[in-house]
Amino acid sequence: MKVLSLFDGMSCGQIALNRAGKPYDKYFASEIDDKAISVTMDNFPATVQVGDIMTIDLEKLPKIHLLMGGSPCQNLSIGNNAGGGLEGEKSKLFYIYADVFRKVQPVYFLYENVASMKDKDRDIITSVLGVNPIEVCSSLFSAQTRKRYYWTNIPQSPLPVHCEVKFRDILQTDGYTLLSDKAIQYMNRKTKNGVSRWSFGYIHNADKPKSQTLIANIRKGVPYNVCIDGDKFRHLTVAECERLQTVPEGYTKSVNKTAAYEMLGNGWNINTIAHLLSNISITG
Ligand SMILES: C[S@@+](CC[C@H](N)C(=O)[O-])C[C@H]1O[C@@H](n2cnc3c(N)ncnc32)[C@H](O)[C@@H]1O
């Protein structure tokens, strides 16, 4: 099987293929972020990096059996203020995926994006790719709430009905960093809407059965990966974020903490993707 992975990030697609037990002999990755590429090459040195999606020379590629990718969601996600939908600066890269999809004519494809996009954008993707999306929340496969749409022609098995793993099960009992006084002050400060930042949707509460969705948007001065655990206010560790994404622990060790958090927030939930890939069958 030959695979082309667009917007490959840190190559969660490759981890998922291995977890699903789907061997491949070539994995072509299109990615432009140096740190993400370095994590991929640290873990999968045989990856063939083909660079920017805008300049891939498709003529040079062999027959592709599996095309996968999730294009940037900044303009689609309600958790992001960028707006603009599929026509937005970053999210319009979906159309480049679609262009490659048409030219490559893969045997199988998988396209992923946020489930919080507008119906209008979802319907455009559906009409371009020709299949209806499946909405999956990764809480069925891990300790994290992460709702995503997946468009694929891979035959699908029923989704599990429940996943036992709870948020608290994956938390470390030590080795984490407490929020600084400055960060706590920031969190206590009310926004213009009069609400406390502790009520924001991306704050993780250790007493909830599942964590909130990990996000990639780490902004300077804004406390990241905030977790409330009883009377403790702390950050999630990189290992905890890897566990929430069911990424092997230590996978992002070759980059600094900020880059690791960002990549993990951007990445795929491996157990979810492994399930979606599990009925791939290439013969001959
Ligand atoms: C939502 S993330 C995908 C993460 C990926 N699924 C993973 O497993 O880590 C989108 C990725 O698209 C990459 N990207 C943005 N513009 C690109 C371009 N012109 N060509 C290739 N990759 C690009 C970003 O650097 C980012 O890693």
XYZ file of C-alpha atoms and ligand atoms in Angstrom:
311
model
C 0.000 0.000 0.000
C 1.232 3.480 -0.914
C -0.067 6.319 1.239
C -0.204 10.068 0.606
C -0.868 12.092 3.753
C -1.673 15.773 3.249
C -1.280 18.232 6.153
C 0.565 15.347 7.788
C 1.506 17.264 10.973
C 3.397 14.867 13.230
C 2.140 11.898 11.186
C -0.678 10.647 13.393
C -1.872 8.864 10.231
C 1.203 6.671 10.372
C 0.745 5.833 14.056
C -2.895 4.927 13.315
C -2.017 2.677 10.347
C 0.396 0.782 12.578
C -2.149 0.528 15.376
C -4.766 -0.751 12.933
C -2.285 -3.361 11.660
C -2.305 -1.993 8.099
C 1.179 -2.356 6.579
C 2.311 0.104 3.906
C 5.456 0.210 1.850
C 5.673 3.962 1.149
C 4.294 6.895 3.112
C 4.464 10.283 1.378
C 3.872 13.223 3.727
C 3.043 16.801 2.790
C 3.810 19.172 5.660
C 5.514 22.565 6.039
C 6.060 22.884 9.779
C 9.701 22.052 10.614
C 8.964 20.923 14.162
C 6.136 18.607 13.077
C 8.399 17.169 10.357
C 11.165 16.588 12.911
C 8.787 14.644 15.205
C 7.688 12.516 12.234
C 11.253 11.795 11.127
C 12.296 10.991 14.703
C 9.595 8.302 14.893
C 9.262 7.215 11.242
C 12.606 7.844 9.488
C 11.407 6.147 6.273
C 8.753 8.824 5.660
C 9.119 10.561 2.284
C 8.514 14.280 2.907
C 7.113 15.943 -0.228
C 6.807 19.487 1.155
C 4.144 22.138 0.626
C 0.803 20.888 -0.710
C 0.842 23.788 -3.196
C 3.925 22.453 -4.945
C 3.713 18.641 -4.762
C 4.714 17.072 -8.050
C 1.941 14.485 -8.313
C 3.394 13.120 -11.569
C 6.366 11.787 -9.606
C 4.207 9.767 -7.204
C 3.265 6.120 -7.752
C -0.357 4.893 -7.656
C -1.763 6.029 -4.297
C -3.969 3.558 -2.425
C -4.815 5.761 0.550
C -5.095 9.558 0.602
C -5.647 11.087 3.996
C -5.575 14.440 5.697
C -7.285 17.033 7.805
C -6.753 20.555 6.503
C -6.341 23.540 8.848
C -9.549 24.299 10.774
C -8.812 27.835 12.021
C -11.618 29.424 9.957
C -14.100 26.596 10.475
C -13.935 25.928 14.209
C -16.294 27.815 16.529
C -13.536 27.596 19.172
C -11.496 29.984 17.024
C -12.297 33.600 16.319
C -10.784 33.622 12.846
C -14.094 32.928 11.023
C -14.447 32.899 7.247
C -15.434 29.240 6.865
C -14.126 27.291 3.896
C -13.215 30.521 2.129
C -11.019 31.632 5.065
C -7.286 32.141 4.652
C -6.240 28.781 6.187
C -9.309 26.586 5.765
C -9.524 27.175 2.022
C -6.677 24.651 1.811
C -9.488 22.068 1.783
C -9.889 22.918 -1.915
C -6.266 21.900 -2.510
C -6.962 18.553 -0.797
C -9.966 18.217 -3.121
C -7.818 19.014 -6.135
C -5.243 16.361 -5.185
C -8.117 13.920 -4.484
C -9.451 14.430 -8.029
C -6.040 14.074 -9.656
C -4.725 11.125 -7.614
C -7.939 9.063 -7.648
C -6.940 7.006 -4.598
C -8.498 3.629 -3.853
C -9.394 4.897 -0.372
C -9.546 8.346 1.165
C -10.109 9.851 4.597
C -10.723 13.554 5.179
C -11.120 14.984 8.684
C -12.226 18.277 10.148
C -14.015 19.844 13.123
C -17.675 18.970 13.734
C -18.385 22.534 14.885
C -18.208 23.902 11.323
C -21.286 25.489 9.761
C -23.700 23.160 7.940
C -23.052 25.162 4.778
C -19.315 24.319 4.875
C -19.997 20.675 5.786
C -22.339 20.361 2.803
C -19.774 21.829 0.386
C -17.171 19.263 1.537
C -19.768 16.497 1.190
C -20.642 17.467 -2.341
C -16.977 17.749 -3.380
C -15.927 14.404 -1.838
C -19.158 12.588 -2.734
C -19.770 10.843 0.613
C -21.609 11.876 3.770
C -19.498 12.582 6.856
C -19.514 10.351 9.910
C -19.507 12.321 13.155
C -17.369 10.643 15.798
C -16.540 11.797 19.294
C -13.196 10.431 20.431
C -14.638 9.893 23.924
C -15.681 6.525 22.434
C -11.992 5.648 22.070
C -10.179 7.641 24.767
C -10.490 9.909 27.804
C -11.025 13.003 25.611
C -14.124 14.676 24.190
C -13.240 15.481 20.576
C -16.013 15.725 18.007
C -14.903 15.496 14.426
C -16.404 14.848 10.994
C -14.803 12.158 8.844
C -15.485 11.751 5.139
C -14.296 8.383 3.859
C -15.045 5.601 1.404
C -13.443 2.987 3.680
C -16.169 0.507 4.756
C -16.961 1.156 8.407
C -17.626 -1.176 11.341
C -20.087 -0.018 14.017
C -18.652 2.415 16.535
C -18.149 1.194 20.093
C -20.944 2.344 22.401
C -18.754 3.267 25.338
C -15.128 3.645 26.405
C -14.328 2.898 30.040
C -11.217 5.106 30.261
C -11.890 8.176 32.385
C -10.034 11.482 32.389
C -8.755 10.835 35.906
C -7.324 7.466 34.808
C -4.798 9.167 32.538
C -3.761 11.969 34.935
C -0.329 11.901 36.526
C -0.183 12.217 40.295
C 3.004 14.299 40.157
C 5.353 15.949 37.675
C 2.866 18.629 36.654
C 3.242 22.411 36.945
C 0.836 24.481 39.014
C -0.574 27.655 37.474
C 1.411 30.708 38.554
C -0.281 33.420 40.660
C -0.266 35.624 37.550
C -2.030 32.932 35.536
C -4.628 32.450 38.297
C -5.250 36.223 38.363
C -5.751 36.145 34.609
C -8.219 33.297 34.920
C -10.139 35.082 37.707
C -10.464 38.287 35.687
C -13.905 38.573 34.107
C -14.169 39.004 30.351
C -16.210 41.810 28.728
C -19.201 39.476 28.839
C -18.908 39.349 32.637
C -17.985 35.660 32.795
C -14.982 34.155 34.516
C -12.403 32.424 32.359
C -12.774 29.317 34.520
C -16.085 28.737 32.764
C -14.499 28.601 29.296
C -15.083 25.433 27.293
C -11.447 24.453 27.023
C -10.778 24.246 30.787
C -10.285 20.624 31.826
C -11.971 19.458 35.012
C -10.455 16.305 36.505
C -13.797 15.337 38.047
C -15.516 15.091 34.661
C -15.597 11.629 33.052
C -13.810 12.917 29.936
C -11.478 15.873 29.301
C -12.404 18.783 27.070
C -11.034 18.853 23.515
C -7.307 19.560 23.405
C -6.663 22.690 21.388
C -3.588 23.895 19.556
C -4.035 27.593 20.006
C -1.346 28.416 22.568
C -1.162 32.192 22.827
C 1.536 34.083 24.681
C 0.422 35.179 28.138
C -2.673 32.964 28.132
C -2.523 29.934 30.462
C -2.519 26.756 28.357
C -4.051 23.328 29.037
C -5.556 24.483 32.334
C -6.752 21.641 34.543
C -8.771 22.013 37.739
C -8.119 19.084 40.046
C -9.863 19.556 43.416
C -8.187 22.573 45.024
C -5.269 22.468 42.565
C -5.051 24.595 39.424
C -2.439 23.119 37.122
C -1.363 22.563 33.532
C -1.768 19.224 31.797
C 1.612 17.621 31.137
C 2.761 16.645 27.644
C 2.442 12.957 28.639
C -1.177 13.554 29.680
C -1.913 15.225 26.334
C -0.319 12.257 24.539
C -2.522 9.893 26.549
C -5.639 11.959 25.744
C -4.805 11.630 22.044
C -3.792 7.958 22.532
C -0.429 8.885 20.983
C 2.452 6.689 22.273
C 4.023 8.309 25.312
C 7.262 10.132 24.495
C 6.330 10.454 20.805
C 6.886 14.254 20.851
C 10.071 14.120 22.960
C 12.279 15.583 20.212
C 10.641 19.041 20.427
C 10.118 21.590 23.193
C 6.983 21.582 25.367
C 5.229 24.440 23.540
C 5.660 22.747 20.156
C 4.534 19.399 21.593
C 1.349 20.919 23.063
C 0.560 22.656 19.788
C 1.109 19.529 17.697
C -0.912 17.335 20.022
C -3.786 19.848 19.957
C -3.635 19.844 16.155
C -3.246 16.090 15.862
C -5.533 13.137 15.467
C -6.863 10.839 18.158
C -5.052 7.653 17.163
C -7.541 5.066 18.423
C -10.324 6.851 16.524
C -8.379 6.947 13.253
C -7.205 3.323 13.686
C -10.863 2.283 13.938
C -11.772 4.245 10.789
C -8.874 2.645 8.864
C -9.501 -0.879 10.115
C -11.381 -2.201 7.054
C -8.843 -1.142 4.438
C -8.036 -4.072 2.212
C -5.516 -3.783 -0.619
C -4.873 -6.896 -2.669
C -2.448 -7.589 -5.477
C -4.861 20.293 11.602
S -3.173 20.071 11.359
C -3.091 18.387 10.894
C -2.376 17.541 11.906
C -2.180 16.102 11.476
N -3.414 15.427 11.145
C -1.390 15.277 12.490
O -1.551 14.075 12.503
O -0.578 15.812 13.250
C -2.901 20.899 9.814
C -1.460 20.820 9.341
O -1.399 21.379 8.022
C -0.101 21.922 7.875
N -0.099 22.820 6.713
C -0.543 24.104 6.635
N -0.343 24.600 5.395
C 0.225 23.608 4.667
C 0.684 23.504 3.330
N 0.586 24.559 2.476
N 1.215 22.339 2.887
C 1.336 21.274 3.749
N 0.931 21.325 5.050
C 0.394 22.466 5.504
C 0.126 22.618 9.203
O 1.504 22.883 9.422
C -0.464 21.602 10.182
O 0.512 20.722 10.678
